[in-house]
Short mmCIF file of C-alpha atoms (C1' of nucleotides) in Angstrom, two decimals:
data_model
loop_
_atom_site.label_atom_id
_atom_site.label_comp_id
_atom_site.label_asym_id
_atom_site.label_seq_id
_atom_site.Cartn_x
_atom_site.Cartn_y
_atom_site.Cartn_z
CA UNK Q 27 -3.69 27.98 -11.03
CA UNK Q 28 -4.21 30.79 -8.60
CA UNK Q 29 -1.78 33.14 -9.71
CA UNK Q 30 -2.35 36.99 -9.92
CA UNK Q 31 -0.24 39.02 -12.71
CA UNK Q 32 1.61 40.45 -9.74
CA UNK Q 33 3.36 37.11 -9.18
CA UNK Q 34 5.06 37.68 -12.46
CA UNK Q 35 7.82 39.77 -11.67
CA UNK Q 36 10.40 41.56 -13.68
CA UNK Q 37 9.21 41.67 -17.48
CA UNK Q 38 11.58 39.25 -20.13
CA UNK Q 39 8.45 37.72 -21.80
CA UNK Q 40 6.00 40.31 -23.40
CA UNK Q 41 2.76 41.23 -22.33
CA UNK Q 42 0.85 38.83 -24.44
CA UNK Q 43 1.85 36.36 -22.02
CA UNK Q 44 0.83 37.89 -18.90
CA UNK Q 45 -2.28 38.96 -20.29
CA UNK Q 46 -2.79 35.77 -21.06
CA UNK Q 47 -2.05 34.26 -17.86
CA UNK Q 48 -5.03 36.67 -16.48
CA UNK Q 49 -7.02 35.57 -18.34
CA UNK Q 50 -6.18 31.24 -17.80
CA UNK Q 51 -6.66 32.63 -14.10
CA UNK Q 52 -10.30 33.51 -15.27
CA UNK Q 53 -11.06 30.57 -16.67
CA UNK Q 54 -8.57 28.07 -15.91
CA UNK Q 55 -10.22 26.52 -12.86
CA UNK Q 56 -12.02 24.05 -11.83
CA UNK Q 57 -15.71 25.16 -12.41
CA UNK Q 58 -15.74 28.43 -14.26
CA UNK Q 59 -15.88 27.22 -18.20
CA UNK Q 60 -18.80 25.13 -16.92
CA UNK Q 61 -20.58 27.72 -15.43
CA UNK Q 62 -19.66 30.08 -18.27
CA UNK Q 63 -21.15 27.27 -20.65
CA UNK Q 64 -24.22 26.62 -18.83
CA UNK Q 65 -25.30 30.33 -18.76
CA UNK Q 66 -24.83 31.19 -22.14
CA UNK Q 67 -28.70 30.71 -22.95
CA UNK Q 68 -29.88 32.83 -20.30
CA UNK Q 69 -30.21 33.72 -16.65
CA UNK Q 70 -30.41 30.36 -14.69
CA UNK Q 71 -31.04 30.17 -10.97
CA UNK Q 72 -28.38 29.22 -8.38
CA UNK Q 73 -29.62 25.37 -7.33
CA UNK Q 74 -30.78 25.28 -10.98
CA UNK Q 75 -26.97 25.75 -12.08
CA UNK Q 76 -26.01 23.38 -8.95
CA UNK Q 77 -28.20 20.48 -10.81
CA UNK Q 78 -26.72 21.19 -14.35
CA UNK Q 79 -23.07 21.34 -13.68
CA UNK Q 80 -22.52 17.52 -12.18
CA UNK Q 81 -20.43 17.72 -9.13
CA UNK Q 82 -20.29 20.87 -8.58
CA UNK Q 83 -20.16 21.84 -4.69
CA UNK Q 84 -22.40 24.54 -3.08
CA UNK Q 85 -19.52 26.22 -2.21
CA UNK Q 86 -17.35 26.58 -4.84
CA UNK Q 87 -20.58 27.38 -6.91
CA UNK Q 88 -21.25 30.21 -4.64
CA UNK Q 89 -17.32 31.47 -5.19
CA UNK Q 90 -17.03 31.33 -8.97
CA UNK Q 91 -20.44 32.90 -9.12
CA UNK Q 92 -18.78 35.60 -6.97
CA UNK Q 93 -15.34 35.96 -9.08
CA UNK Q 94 -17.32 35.85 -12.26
CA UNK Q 95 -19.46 38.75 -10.94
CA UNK Q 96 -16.57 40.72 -9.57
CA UNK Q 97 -15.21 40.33 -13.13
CA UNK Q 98 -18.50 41.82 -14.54
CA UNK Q 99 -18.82 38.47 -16.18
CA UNK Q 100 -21.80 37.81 -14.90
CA UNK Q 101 -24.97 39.56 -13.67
CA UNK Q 102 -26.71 38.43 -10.51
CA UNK Q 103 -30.24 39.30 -10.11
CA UNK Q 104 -32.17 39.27 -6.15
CA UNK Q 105 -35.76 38.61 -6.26
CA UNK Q 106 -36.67 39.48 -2.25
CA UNK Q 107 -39.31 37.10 -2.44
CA UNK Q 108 -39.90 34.56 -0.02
CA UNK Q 109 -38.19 32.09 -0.27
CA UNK Q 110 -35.16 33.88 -2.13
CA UNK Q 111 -34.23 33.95 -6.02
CA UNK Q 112 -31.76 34.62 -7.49
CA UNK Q 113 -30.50 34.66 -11.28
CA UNK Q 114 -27.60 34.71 -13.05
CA UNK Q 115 -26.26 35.47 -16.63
CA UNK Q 116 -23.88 36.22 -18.61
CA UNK Q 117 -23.16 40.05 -18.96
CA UNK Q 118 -22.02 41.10 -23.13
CA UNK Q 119 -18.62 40.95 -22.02
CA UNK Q 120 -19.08 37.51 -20.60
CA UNK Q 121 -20.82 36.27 -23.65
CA UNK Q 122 -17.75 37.67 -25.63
CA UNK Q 123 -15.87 35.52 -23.95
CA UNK Q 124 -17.26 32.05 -25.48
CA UNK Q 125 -15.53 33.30 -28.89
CA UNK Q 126 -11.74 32.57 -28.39
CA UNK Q 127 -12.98 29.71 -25.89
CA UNK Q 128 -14.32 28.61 -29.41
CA UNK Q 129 -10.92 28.72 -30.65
CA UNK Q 130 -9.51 26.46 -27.60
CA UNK Q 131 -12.54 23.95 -28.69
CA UNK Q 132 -11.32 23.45 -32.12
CA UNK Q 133 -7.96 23.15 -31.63
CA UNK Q 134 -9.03 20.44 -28.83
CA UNK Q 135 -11.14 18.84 -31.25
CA UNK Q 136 -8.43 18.51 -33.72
CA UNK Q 137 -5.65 17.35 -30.83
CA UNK Q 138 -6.53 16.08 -28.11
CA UNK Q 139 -6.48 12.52 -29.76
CA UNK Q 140 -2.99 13.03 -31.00
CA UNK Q 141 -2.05 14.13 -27.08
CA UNK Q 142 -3.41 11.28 -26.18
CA UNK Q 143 -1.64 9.08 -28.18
CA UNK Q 144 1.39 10.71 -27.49
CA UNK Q 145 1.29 10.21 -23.57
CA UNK Q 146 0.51 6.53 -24.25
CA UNK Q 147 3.56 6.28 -26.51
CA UNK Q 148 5.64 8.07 -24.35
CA UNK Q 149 4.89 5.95 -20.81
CA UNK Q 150 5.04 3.29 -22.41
CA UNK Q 151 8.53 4.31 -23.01
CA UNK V 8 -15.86 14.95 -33.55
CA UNK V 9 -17.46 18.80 -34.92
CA UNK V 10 -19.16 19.90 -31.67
CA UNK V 11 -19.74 23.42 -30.74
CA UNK V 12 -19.45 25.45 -27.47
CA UNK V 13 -23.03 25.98 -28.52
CA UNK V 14 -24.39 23.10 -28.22
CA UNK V 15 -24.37 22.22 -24.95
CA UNK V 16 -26.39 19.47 -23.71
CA UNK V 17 -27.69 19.96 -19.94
CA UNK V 18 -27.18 17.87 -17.63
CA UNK V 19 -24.45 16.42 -18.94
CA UNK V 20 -22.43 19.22 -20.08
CA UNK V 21 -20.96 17.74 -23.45
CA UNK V 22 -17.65 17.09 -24.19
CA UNK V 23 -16.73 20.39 -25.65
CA UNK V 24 -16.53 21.67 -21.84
CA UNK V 25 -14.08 18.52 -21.02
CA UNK V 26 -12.01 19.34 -23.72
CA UNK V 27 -11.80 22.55 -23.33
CA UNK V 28 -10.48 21.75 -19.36
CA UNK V 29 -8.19 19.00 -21.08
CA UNK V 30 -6.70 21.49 -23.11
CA UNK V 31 -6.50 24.00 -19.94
CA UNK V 32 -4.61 21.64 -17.81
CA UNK V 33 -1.95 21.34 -20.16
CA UNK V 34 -1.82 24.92 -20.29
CA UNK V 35 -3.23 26.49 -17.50
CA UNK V 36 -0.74 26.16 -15.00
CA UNK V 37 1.84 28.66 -14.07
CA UNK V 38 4.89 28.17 -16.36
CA UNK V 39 3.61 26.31 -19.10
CA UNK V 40 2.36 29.17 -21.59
CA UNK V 41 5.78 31.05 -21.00
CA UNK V 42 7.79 27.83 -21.78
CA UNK V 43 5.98 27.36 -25.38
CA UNK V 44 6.03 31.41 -25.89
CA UNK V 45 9.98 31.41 -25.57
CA UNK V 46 10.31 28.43 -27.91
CA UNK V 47 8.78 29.93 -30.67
CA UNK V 48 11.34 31.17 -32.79
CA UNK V 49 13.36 27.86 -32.60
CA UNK V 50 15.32 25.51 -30.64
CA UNK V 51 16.29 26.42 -26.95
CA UNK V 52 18.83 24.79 -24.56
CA UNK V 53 17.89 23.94 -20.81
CA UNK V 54 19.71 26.87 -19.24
CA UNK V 55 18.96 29.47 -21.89
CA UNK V 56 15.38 28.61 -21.23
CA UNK V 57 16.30 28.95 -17.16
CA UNK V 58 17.93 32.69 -18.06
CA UNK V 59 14.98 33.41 -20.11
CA UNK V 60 11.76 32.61 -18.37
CA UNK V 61 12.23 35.02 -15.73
CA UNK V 62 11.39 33.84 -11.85
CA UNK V 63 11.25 29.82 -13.05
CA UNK V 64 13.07 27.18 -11.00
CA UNK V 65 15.14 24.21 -12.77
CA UNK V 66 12.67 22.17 -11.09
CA UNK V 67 9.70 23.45 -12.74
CA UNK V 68 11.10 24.03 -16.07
CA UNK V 69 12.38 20.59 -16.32
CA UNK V 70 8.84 19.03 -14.93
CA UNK V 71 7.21 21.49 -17.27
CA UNK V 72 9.33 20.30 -20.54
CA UNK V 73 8.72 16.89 -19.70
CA UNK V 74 5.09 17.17 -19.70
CA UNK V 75 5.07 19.40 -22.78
CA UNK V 76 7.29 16.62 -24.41
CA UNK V 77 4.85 13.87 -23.29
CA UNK V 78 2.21 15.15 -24.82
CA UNK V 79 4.14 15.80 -27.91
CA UNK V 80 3.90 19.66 -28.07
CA UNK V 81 7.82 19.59 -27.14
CA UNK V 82 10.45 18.14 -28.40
CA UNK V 83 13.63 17.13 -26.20
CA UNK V 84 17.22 16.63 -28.40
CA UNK V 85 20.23 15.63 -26.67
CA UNK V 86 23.98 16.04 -27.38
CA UNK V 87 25.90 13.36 -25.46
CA UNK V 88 29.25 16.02 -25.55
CA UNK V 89 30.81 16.67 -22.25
CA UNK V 90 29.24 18.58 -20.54
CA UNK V 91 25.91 17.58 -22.21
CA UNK V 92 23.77 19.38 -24.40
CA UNK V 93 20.11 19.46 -24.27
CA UNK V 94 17.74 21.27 -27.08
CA UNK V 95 14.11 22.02 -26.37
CA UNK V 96 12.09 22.91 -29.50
CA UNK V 97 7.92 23.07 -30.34
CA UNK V 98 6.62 19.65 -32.68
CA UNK V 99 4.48 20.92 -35.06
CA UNK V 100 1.47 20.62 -33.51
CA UNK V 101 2.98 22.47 -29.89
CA UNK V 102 3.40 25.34 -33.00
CA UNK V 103 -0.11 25.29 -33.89
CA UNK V 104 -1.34 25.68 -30.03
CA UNK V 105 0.19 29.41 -30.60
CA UNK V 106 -3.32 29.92 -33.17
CA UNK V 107 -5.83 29.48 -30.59
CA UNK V 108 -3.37 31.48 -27.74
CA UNK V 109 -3.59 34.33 -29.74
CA UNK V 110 -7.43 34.38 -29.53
CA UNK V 111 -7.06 34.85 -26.16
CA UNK V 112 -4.41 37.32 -26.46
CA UNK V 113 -6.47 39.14 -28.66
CA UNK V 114 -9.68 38.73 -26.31
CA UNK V 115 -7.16 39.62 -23.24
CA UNK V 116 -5.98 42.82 -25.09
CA UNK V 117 -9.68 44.48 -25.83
CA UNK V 118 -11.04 43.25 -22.21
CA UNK V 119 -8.56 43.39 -19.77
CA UNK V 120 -8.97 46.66 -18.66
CA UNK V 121 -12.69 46.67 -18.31
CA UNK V 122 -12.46 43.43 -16.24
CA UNK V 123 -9.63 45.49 -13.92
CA UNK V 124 -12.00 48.61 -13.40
CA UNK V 125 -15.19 46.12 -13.17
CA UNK V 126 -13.04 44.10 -9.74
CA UNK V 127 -12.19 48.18 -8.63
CA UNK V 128 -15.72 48.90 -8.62
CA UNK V 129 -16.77 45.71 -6.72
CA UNK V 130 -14.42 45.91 -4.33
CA UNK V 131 -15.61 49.45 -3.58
CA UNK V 132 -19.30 48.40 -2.76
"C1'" DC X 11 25.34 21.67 -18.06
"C1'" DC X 12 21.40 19.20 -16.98
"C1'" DG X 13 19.02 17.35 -14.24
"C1'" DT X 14 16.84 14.55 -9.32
"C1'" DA X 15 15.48 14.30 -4.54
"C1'" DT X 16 13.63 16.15 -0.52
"C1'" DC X 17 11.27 19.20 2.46
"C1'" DC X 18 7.73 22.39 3.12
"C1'" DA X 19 4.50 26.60 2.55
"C1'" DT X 20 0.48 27.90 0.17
"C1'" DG X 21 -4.10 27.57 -1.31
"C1'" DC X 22 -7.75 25.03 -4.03
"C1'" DC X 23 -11.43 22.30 -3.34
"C1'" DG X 24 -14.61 18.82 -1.09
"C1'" DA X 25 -17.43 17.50 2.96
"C1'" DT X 26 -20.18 18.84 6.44
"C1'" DA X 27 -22.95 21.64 9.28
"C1'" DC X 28 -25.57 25.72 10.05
"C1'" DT X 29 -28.52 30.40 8.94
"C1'" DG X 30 -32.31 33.89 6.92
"C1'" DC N 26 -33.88 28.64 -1.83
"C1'" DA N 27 -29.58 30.58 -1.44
"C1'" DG N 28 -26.23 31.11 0.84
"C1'" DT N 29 -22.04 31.17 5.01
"C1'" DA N 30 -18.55 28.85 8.21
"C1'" DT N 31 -15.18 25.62 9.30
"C1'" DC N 32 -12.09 21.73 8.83
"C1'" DG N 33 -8.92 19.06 6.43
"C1'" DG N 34 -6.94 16.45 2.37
"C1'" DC N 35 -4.25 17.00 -1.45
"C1'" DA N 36 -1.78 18.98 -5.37
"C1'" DT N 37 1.16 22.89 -6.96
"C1'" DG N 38 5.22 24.93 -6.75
"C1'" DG N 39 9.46 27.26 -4.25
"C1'" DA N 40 14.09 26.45 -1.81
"C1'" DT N 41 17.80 23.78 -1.26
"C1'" DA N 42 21.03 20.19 -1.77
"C1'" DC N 43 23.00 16.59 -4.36
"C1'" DG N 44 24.29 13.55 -8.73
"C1'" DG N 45 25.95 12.21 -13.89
#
DNA sequence: CCGTATCCATGCCGATACTG
DNA sequence: CAGTATCGGCATGGATACGG
């Protein structure tokens, strides 16, 4: 999923969907709903976030912490001090954000049994 | 299972993140959300899907249905005439997936544009 | 009409090593 | 502590050709 709405050519669909589709770019990858989660209690440090999210690699830390930023997402906060901190948090927008996550997480809850079921019944078909 | 986005164990992250990303990889990925948009109204043949879902190739709308239909959001009726008929249509629960879309449509539609200026700005500095 | 099979470009992501 | 740089594996998805 590293689409940009500009790979969506000529318009048939609506823009629901391609709004949509921006935002699944957001937040449809790898790390970012983790991040997203483990922020929403306040600023947390970068290796701070590296120990919370399990598996997460310096690097793709560092570049979701970037997009999320770019995104005004999230706020990053340099303390010059020696050695270096940094914070990070949510921004409002970002916290607005967990809301129709919520949404995903409910209809998961309800679901994701029934999916589950469904794949077994269908390979084993 | 009642768990909340809001409580979040650290380290482990919960299952309400997993979820969520279970839910996300069924429709995160590029076609997926247009497929289930353009059967909303009802019952859709192969090609008529093709004409609709502008840009898609028959190979990813036929690997796309089949995973929809796997996991039981899709379902796949065929007409043994010559030539053959095929009908793609949502299950009920592939209809109730539209709920928590909307959500994001609806968080899409009021933050979009900030998020657009927000990259603009960053870019600039 | 409704697929499958094959080749291949693109880019995410992990592993590793190195700076201020 | 908080990054950056580089390499390479691997999955996604597009183009094309062929089959029932």
């Amino acid at each position: 999923m590293t689409l940009s709405i500009t790979d969506f050519p000529a318009p048939t669909q609506g823009d629901d969907c391609r709004m949509v589709r921006e935002i699944l770019d957001l937040v449809g990858d790898k790390w970012t709903l983790y991040i997203i989660a483990t922020l929403k209690d306040g600023p947390v440090r970068f290796n701070e976030l590296r120990r919370r999210i399990d598996g997460i690699s310096q690097r793709m830390l560092t570049i979701n912490l970037r997009g999320l930023e770019r995104d005004g997402l999230v706020k990053r906060t340099l303390f010059p001090t020696i050695p270096p901190r940094v914070d990070y948090e949510l921004t409002e927008v970002g916290r607005t954000l967990l809301a129709p996550v919520m949404a995903l997480v409910r209809w998961a809850s309800s679901n994701l049994e029934n999916i589950r079921d469904a794949r077994v019944r269908y390979d084993a078909s």
